[in-house]
Structures are given as C-alpha cells and as structure tokens.
PDB file of C-alpha atoms in Angstrom:
ATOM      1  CA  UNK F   1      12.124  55.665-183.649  1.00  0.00           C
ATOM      2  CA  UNK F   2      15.093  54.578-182.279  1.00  0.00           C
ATOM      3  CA  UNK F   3      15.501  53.151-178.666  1.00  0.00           C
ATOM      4  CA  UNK F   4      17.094  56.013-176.300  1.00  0.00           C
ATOM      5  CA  UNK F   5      20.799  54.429-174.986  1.00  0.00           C
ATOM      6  CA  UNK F   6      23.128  54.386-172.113  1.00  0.00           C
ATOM      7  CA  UNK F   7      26.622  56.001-171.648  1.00  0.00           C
ATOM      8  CA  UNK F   8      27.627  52.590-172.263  1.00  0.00           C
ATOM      9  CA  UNK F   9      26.130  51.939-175.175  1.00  0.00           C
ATOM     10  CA  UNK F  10      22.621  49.775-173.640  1.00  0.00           C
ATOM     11  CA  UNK F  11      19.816  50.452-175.447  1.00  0.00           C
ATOM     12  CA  UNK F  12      16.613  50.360-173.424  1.00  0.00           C
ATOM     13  CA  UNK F  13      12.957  48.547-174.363  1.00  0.00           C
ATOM     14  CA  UNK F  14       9.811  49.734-174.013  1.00  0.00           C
ATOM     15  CA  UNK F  15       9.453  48.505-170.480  1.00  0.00           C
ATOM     16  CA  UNK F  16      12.719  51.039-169.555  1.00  0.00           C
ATOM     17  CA  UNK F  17      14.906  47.161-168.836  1.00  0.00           C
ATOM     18  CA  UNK F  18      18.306  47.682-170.542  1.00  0.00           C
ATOM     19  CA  UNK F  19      19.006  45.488-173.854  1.00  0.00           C
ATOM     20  CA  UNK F  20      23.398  45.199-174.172  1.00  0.00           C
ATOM     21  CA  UNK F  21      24.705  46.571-177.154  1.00  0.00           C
ATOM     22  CA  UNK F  22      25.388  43.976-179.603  1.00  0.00           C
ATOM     23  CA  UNK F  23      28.521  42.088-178.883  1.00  0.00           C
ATOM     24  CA  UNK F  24      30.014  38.513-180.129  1.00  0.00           C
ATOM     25  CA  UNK F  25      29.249  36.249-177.631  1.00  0.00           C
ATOM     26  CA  UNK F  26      29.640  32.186-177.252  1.00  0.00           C
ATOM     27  CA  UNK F  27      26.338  30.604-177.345  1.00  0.00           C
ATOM     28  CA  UNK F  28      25.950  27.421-175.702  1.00  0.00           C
ATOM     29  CA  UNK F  29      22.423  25.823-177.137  1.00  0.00           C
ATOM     30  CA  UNK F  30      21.518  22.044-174.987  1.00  0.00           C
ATOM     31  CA  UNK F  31      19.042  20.482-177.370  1.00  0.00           C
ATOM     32  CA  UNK F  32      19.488  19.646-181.167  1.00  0.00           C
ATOM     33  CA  UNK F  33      15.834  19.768-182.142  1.00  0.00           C
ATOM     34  CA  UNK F  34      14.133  22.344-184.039  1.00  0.00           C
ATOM     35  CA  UNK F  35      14.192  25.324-181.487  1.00  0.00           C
ATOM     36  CA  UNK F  36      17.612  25.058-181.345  1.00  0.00           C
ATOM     37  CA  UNK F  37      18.671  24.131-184.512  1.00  0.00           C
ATOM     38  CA  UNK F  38      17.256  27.508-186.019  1.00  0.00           C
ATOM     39  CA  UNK F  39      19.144  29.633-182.937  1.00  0.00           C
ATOM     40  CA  UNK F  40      21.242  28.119-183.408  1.00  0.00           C
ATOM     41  CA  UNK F  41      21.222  28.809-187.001  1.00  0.00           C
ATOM     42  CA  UNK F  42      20.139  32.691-186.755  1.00  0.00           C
ATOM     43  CA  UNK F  43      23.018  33.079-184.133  1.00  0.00           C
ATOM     44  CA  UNK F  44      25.527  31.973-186.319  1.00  0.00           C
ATOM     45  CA  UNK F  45      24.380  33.827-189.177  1.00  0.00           C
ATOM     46  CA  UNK F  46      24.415  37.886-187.166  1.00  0.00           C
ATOM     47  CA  UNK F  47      26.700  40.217-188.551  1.00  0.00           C
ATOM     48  CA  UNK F  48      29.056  39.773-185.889  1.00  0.00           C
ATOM     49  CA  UNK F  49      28.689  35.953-185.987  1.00  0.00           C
ATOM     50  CA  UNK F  50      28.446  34.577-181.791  1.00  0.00           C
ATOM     51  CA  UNK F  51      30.000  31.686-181.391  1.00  0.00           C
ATOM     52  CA  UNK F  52      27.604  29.211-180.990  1.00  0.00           C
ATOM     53  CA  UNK F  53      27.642  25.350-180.046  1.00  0.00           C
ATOM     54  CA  UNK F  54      24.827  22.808-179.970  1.00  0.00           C
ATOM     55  CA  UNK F  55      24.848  20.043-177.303  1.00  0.00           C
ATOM     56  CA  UNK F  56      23.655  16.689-177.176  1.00  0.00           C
ATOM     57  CA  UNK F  57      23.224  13.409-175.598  1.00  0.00           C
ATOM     58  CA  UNK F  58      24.451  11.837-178.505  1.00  0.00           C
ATOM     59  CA  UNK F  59      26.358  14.092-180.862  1.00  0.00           C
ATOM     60  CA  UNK F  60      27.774  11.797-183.116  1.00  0.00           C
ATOM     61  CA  UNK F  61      24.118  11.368-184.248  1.00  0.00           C
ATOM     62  CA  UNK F  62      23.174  14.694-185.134  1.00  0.00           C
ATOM     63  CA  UNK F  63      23.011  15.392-188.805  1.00  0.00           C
ATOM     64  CA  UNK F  64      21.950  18.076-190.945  1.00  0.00           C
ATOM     65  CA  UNK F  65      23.154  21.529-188.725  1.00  0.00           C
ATOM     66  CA  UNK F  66      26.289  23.623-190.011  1.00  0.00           C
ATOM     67  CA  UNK F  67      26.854  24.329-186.001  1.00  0.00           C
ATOM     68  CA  UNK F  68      29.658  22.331-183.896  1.00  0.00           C
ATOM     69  CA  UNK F  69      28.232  19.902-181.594  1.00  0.00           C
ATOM     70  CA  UNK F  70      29.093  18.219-178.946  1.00  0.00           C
ATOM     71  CA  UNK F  71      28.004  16.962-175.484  1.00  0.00           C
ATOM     72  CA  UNK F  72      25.774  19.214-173.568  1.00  0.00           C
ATOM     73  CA  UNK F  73      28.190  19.231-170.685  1.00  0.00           C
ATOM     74  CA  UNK F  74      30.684  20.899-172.991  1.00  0.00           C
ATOM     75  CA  UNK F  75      28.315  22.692-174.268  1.00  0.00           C
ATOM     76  CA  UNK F  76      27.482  24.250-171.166  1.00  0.00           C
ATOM     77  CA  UNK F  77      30.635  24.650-170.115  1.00  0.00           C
ATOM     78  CA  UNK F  78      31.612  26.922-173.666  1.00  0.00           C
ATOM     79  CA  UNK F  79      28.863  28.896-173.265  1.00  0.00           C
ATOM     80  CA  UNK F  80      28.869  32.688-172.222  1.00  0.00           C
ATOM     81  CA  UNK F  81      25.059  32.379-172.257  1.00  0.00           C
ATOM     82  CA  UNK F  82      22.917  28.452-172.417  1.00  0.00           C
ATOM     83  CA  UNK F  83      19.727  28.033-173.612  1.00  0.00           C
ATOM     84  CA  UNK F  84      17.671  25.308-172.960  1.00  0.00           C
ATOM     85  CA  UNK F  85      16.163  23.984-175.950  1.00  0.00           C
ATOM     86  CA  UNK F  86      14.916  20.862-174.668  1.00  0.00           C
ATOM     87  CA  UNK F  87      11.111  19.538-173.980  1.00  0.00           C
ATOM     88  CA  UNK F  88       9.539  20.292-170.862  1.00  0.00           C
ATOM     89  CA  UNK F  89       9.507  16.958-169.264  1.00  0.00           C
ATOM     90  CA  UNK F  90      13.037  17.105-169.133  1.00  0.00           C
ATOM     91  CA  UNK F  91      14.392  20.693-168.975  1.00  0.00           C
ATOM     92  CA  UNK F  92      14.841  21.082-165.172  1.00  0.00           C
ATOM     93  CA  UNK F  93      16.662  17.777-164.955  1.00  0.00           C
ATOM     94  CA  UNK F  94      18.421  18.624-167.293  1.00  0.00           C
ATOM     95  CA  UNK F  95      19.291  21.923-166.108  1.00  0.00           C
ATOM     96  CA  UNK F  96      19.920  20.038-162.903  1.00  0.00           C
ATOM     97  CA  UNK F  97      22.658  17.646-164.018  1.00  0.00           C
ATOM     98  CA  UNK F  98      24.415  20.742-165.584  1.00  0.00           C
ATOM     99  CA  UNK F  99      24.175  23.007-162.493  1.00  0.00           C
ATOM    100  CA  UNK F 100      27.676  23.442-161.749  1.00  0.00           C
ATOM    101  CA  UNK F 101      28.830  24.697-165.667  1.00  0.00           C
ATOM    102  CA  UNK F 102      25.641  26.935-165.484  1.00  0.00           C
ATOM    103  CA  UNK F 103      26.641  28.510-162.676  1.00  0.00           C
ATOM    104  CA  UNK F 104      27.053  31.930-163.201  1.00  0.00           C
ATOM    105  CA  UNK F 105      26.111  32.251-166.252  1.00  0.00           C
ATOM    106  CA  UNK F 106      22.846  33.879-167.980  1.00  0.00           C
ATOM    107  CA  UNK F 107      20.511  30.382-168.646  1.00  0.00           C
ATOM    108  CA  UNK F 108      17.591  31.082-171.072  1.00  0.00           C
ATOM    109  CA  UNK F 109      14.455  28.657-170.513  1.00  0.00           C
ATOM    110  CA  UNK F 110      12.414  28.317-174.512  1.00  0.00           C
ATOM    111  CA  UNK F 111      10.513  24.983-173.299  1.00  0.00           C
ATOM    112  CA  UNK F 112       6.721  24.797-173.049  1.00  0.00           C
ATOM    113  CA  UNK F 113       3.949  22.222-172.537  1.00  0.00           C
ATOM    114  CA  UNK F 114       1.151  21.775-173.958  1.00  0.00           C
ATOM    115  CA  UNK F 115      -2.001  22.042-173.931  1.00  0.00           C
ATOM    116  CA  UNK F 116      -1.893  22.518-169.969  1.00  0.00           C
ATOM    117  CA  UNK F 117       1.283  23.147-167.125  1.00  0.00           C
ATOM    118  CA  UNK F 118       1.702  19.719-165.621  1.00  0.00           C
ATOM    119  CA  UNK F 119       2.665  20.697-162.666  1.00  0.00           C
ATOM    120  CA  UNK F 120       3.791  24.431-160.453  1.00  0.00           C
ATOM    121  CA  UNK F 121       5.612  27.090-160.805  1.00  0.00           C
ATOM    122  CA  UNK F 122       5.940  27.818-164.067  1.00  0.00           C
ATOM    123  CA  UNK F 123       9.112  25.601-165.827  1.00  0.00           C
ATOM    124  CA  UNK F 124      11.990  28.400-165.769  1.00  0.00           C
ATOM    125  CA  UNK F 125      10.971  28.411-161.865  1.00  0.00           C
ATOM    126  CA  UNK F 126      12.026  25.028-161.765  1.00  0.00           C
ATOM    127  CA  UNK F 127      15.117  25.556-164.028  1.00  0.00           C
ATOM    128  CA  UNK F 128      15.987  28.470-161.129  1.00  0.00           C
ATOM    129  CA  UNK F 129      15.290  25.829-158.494  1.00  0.00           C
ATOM    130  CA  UNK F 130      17.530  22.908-160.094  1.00  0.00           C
ATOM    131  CA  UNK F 131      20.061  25.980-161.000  1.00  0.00           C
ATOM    132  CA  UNK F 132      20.249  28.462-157.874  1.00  0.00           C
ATOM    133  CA  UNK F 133      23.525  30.240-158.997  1.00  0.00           C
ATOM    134  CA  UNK F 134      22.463  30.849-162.295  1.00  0.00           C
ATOM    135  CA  UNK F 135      20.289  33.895-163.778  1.00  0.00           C
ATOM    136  CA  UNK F 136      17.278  32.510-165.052  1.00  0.00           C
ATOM    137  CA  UNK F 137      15.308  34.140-168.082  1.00  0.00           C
ATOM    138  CA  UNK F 138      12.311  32.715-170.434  1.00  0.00           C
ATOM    139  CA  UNK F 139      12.681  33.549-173.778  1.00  0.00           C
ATOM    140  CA  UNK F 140      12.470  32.547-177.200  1.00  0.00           C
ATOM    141  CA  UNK F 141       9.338  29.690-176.075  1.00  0.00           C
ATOM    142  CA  UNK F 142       6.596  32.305-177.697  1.00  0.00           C
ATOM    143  CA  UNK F 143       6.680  32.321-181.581  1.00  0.00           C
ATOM    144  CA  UNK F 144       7.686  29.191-183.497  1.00  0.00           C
ATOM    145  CA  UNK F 145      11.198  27.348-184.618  1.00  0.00           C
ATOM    146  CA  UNK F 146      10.320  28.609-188.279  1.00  0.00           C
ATOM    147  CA  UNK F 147      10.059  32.458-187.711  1.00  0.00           C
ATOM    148  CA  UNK F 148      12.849  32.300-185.106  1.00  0.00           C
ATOM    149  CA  UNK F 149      15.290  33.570-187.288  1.00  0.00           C
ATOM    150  CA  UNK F 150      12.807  35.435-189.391  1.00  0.00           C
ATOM    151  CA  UNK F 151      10.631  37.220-187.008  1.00  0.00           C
ATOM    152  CA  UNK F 152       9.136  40.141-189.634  1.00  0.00           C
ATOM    153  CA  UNK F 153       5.680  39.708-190.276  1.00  0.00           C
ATOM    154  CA  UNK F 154       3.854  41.418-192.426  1.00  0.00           C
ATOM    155  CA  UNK F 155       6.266  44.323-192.319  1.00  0.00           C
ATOM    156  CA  UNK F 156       6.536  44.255-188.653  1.00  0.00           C
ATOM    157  CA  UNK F 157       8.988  42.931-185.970  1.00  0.00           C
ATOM    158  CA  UNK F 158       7.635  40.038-183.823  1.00  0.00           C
ATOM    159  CA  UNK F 159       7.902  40.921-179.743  1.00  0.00           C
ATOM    160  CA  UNK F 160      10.114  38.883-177.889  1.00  0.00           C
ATOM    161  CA  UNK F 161       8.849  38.463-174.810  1.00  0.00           C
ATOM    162  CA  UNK F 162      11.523  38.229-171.559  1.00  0.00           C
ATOM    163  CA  UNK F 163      11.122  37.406-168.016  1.00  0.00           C
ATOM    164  CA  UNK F 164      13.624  36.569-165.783  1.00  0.00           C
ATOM    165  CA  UNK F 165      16.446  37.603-163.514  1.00  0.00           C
ATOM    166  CA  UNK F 166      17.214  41.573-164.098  1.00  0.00           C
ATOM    167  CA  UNK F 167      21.511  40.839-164.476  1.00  0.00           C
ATOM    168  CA  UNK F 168      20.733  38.635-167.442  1.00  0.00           C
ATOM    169  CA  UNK F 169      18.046  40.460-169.100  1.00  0.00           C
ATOM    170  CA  UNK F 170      20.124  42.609-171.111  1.00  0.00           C
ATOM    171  CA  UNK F 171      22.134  40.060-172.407  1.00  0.00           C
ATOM    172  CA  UNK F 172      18.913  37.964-173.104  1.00  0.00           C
ATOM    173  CA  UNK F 173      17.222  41.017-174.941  1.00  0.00           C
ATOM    174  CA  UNK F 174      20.701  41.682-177.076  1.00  0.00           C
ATOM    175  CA  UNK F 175      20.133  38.218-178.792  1.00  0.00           C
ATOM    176  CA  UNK F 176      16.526  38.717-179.577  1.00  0.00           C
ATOM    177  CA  UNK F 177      17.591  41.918-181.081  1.00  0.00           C
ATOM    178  CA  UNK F 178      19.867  40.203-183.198  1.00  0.00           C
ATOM    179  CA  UNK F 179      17.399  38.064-184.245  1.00  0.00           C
ATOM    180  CA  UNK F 180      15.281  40.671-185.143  1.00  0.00           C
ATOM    181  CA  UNK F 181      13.239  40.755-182.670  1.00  0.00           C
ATOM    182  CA  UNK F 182      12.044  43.459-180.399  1.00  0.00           C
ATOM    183  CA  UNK F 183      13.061  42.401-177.446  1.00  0.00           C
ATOM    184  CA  UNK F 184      10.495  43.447-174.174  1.00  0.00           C
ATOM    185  CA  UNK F 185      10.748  42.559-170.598  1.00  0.00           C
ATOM    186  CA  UNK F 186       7.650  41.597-169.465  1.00  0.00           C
ATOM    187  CA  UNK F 187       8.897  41.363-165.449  1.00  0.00           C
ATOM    188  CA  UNK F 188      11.137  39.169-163.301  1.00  0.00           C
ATOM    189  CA  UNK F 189      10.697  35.854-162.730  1.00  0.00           C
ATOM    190  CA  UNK F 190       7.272  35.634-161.884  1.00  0.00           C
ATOM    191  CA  UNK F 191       6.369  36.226-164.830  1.00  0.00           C
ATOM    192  CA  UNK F 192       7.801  33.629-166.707  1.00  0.00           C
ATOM    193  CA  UNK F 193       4.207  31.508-166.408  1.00  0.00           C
ATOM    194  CA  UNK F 194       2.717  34.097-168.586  1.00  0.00           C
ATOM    195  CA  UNK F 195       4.629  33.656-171.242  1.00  0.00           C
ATOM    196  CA  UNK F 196       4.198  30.204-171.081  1.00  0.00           C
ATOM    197  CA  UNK F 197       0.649  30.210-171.330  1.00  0.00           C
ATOM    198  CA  UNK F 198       1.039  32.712-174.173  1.00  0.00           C
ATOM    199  CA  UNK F 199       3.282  30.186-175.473  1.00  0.00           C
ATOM    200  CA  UNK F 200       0.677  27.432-175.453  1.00  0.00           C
ATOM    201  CA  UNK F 201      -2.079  30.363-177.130  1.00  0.00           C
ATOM    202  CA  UNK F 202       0.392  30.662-179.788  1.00  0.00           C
ATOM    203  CA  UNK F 203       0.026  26.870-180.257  1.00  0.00           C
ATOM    204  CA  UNK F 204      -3.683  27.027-180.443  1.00  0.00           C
ATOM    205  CA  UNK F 205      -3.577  30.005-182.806  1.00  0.00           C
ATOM    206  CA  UNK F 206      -1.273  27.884-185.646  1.00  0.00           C
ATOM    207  CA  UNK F 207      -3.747  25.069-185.256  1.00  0.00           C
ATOM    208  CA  UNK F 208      -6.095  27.666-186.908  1.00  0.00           C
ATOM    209  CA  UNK F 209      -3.834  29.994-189.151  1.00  0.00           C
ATOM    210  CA  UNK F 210      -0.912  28.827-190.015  1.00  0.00           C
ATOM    211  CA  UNK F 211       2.966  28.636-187.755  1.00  0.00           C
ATOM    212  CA  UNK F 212       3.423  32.000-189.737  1.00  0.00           C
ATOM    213  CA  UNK F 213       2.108  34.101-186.967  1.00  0.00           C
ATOM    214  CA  UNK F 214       3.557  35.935-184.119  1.00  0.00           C
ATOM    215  CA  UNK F 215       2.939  38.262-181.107  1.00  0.00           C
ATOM    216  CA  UNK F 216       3.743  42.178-181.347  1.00  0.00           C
ATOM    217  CA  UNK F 217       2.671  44.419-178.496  1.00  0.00           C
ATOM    218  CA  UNK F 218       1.429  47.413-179.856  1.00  0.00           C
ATOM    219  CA  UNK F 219       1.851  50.732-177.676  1.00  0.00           C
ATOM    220  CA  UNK F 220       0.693  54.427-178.473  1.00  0.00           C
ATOM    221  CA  UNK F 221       3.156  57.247-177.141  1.00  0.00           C
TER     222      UNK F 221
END
C-alpha cells in the first residue's frame, strides 16, 4: 500500500514524519571507506542521479570509486546534505573542524562503535554539540556497507531507521527511499543512542549469520 502524501508532494512513514518527494540533490559524503563508498555508489546510481562527492584527507590517494573526490572541506562545502561516514573516534572532530560549511545544512551521522559506547550521549549528540547550527540526523549506521545499496531481503525492504532533528528528517528519509529503503523515524534526537546500540546488535547478529541481514519493523494495521 502506498504511503498517503502531502499537497506538496511529501510522502509520510509509518511514524506520520514526512519523507520529501524525491528530488536531485548534491550529496556531500566525508569518509572514503566502505560506508561511503557504497552511498556513495547507490546515490549516484538513482534514477534521478544526486550529485554526489566523496571527501577526504588525502584524495589524491583514493582509488577504486567512480565518484569525484576531493577534500572534505570541499566536500562539505558542495553538499546540499553531508554525511559522515567516518569512524567513531573521529566523527565529532571531524564534524567540528567542518562546522562552519555544515552550517545549515541537513548532517547525517552513520558512525558506530563497537562492542560498547565509549563515552555519553550517544555520537550524533556529539556531532550536534561540535555542529550547533546544523540539523543533526542518524541514519544509514544500522544495516551493513554491502546491503546499503541493496536493502531487499528476502523479498522485503530493509527499515531505515532515522532520528534526528524534525527540519532534516524528510530530506534524510527521501535518500533512504531512494535507496530502497523504508525509511522510519524512530524520534528526535534522543533517540539516536538506540539506533546505535541496534547498530552494534546488528554487528553481533553477522558474527553469527552472515552481513546479509537486516532490520524490518513489522506493523499490523
């Protein structure tokens, strides 16, 4: 069944948050590693093809990725929306030293730790905290880099978990819908350490069964 919509066109999850109808957008990804390689990778490759570019440290390093790259300052800067895409150890200073090109902007937080948080709140509080005038949202941190741009399993569509700042969310949701995904807000902020502790069950789970696995909340009515 198809999700009610808008006047303007917003479709709405199963939580009644409001998912943007699918636009081109340009996709600024910080992190070259395998997270955002394949967003990278399943961004580019939507009907309506974002415009996406990775950033790095070191660009003229990175091999092996179809997607422009360059520094993650310029990266930043391009971007419409950012993800994060970098470990945990690092993602708040990282999101830190690009404060001012994030500000205003949607950022999307997809690091976890594991097995255990190191330290409180959860990491996109932190991101929020090193990035006050951006909207925050977690997302893309609970399935793995290998279903992220193929997110039917066994005949179904993987949830994508969201949490974050309500003005992003719909953005956010748009590009797990274009994904594949369906896309659910599971509540604002505070609710980001959730999903990363789902996050690190996921992890436990593929130790056991395989990375082909992935969440779907299931509801009747």
């Amino acid at each position: 069944m198809s999700r009610p919509e808008t006047r303007d066109g917003r479709a709405r999850t199963n939580t009644g948050a409001l998912v943007e109808a699918t636009r081109t957008m340009n996709v600024g990804i910080i992190g070259t590693g395998a997270v955002g390689r394949a967003l990278a990778e399943g961004f580019r490759a939507v009907g309506h093809e974002h415009d996406v570019v990775l950033g790095s440290r070191n660009p003229e390093t990175v091999e092996g990725t179809d997607a422009e790259v360059t520094t993650q300052r310029r990266a930043a800067e391009r971007g419409d929306v950012v993800v994060l895409a970098v470990p945990a150890r690092v993602v708040a200073d990282v999101a830190a030293d690009l404060r001012d090109a994030l500000a205003d902007k949607p950022v999307v937080d997809a690091a976890n730790e594991y097995p255990s948080a190191t330290s409180e709140p959860s990491l996109a509080a932190q991101v929020a905290d090193a990035t006050p005038d951006s909207s925050v949202v977690k997302a893309f941190n609970t399935i793995g880099a290998n279903r992220m741009t193929d997110p039917v399993v066994d005949g179904e569509r993987a949830t994508m978990f969201l949490a974050g700042d309500e003005d992003a969310l719909g953005t956010v949701g748009a590009l797990a819908r274009d994904l594949g995904f369906e896309p659910l807000v599971a509540g604002d902020l505070s609710a980001a350490a959730y999903l990363e502790d789902l996050a690190r069950f996921w992890i436990h789970l593929s130790r056991e069964y395989g990375r082909d696995i992935a969440f779907r909340l299931l509801q009747e009515g």
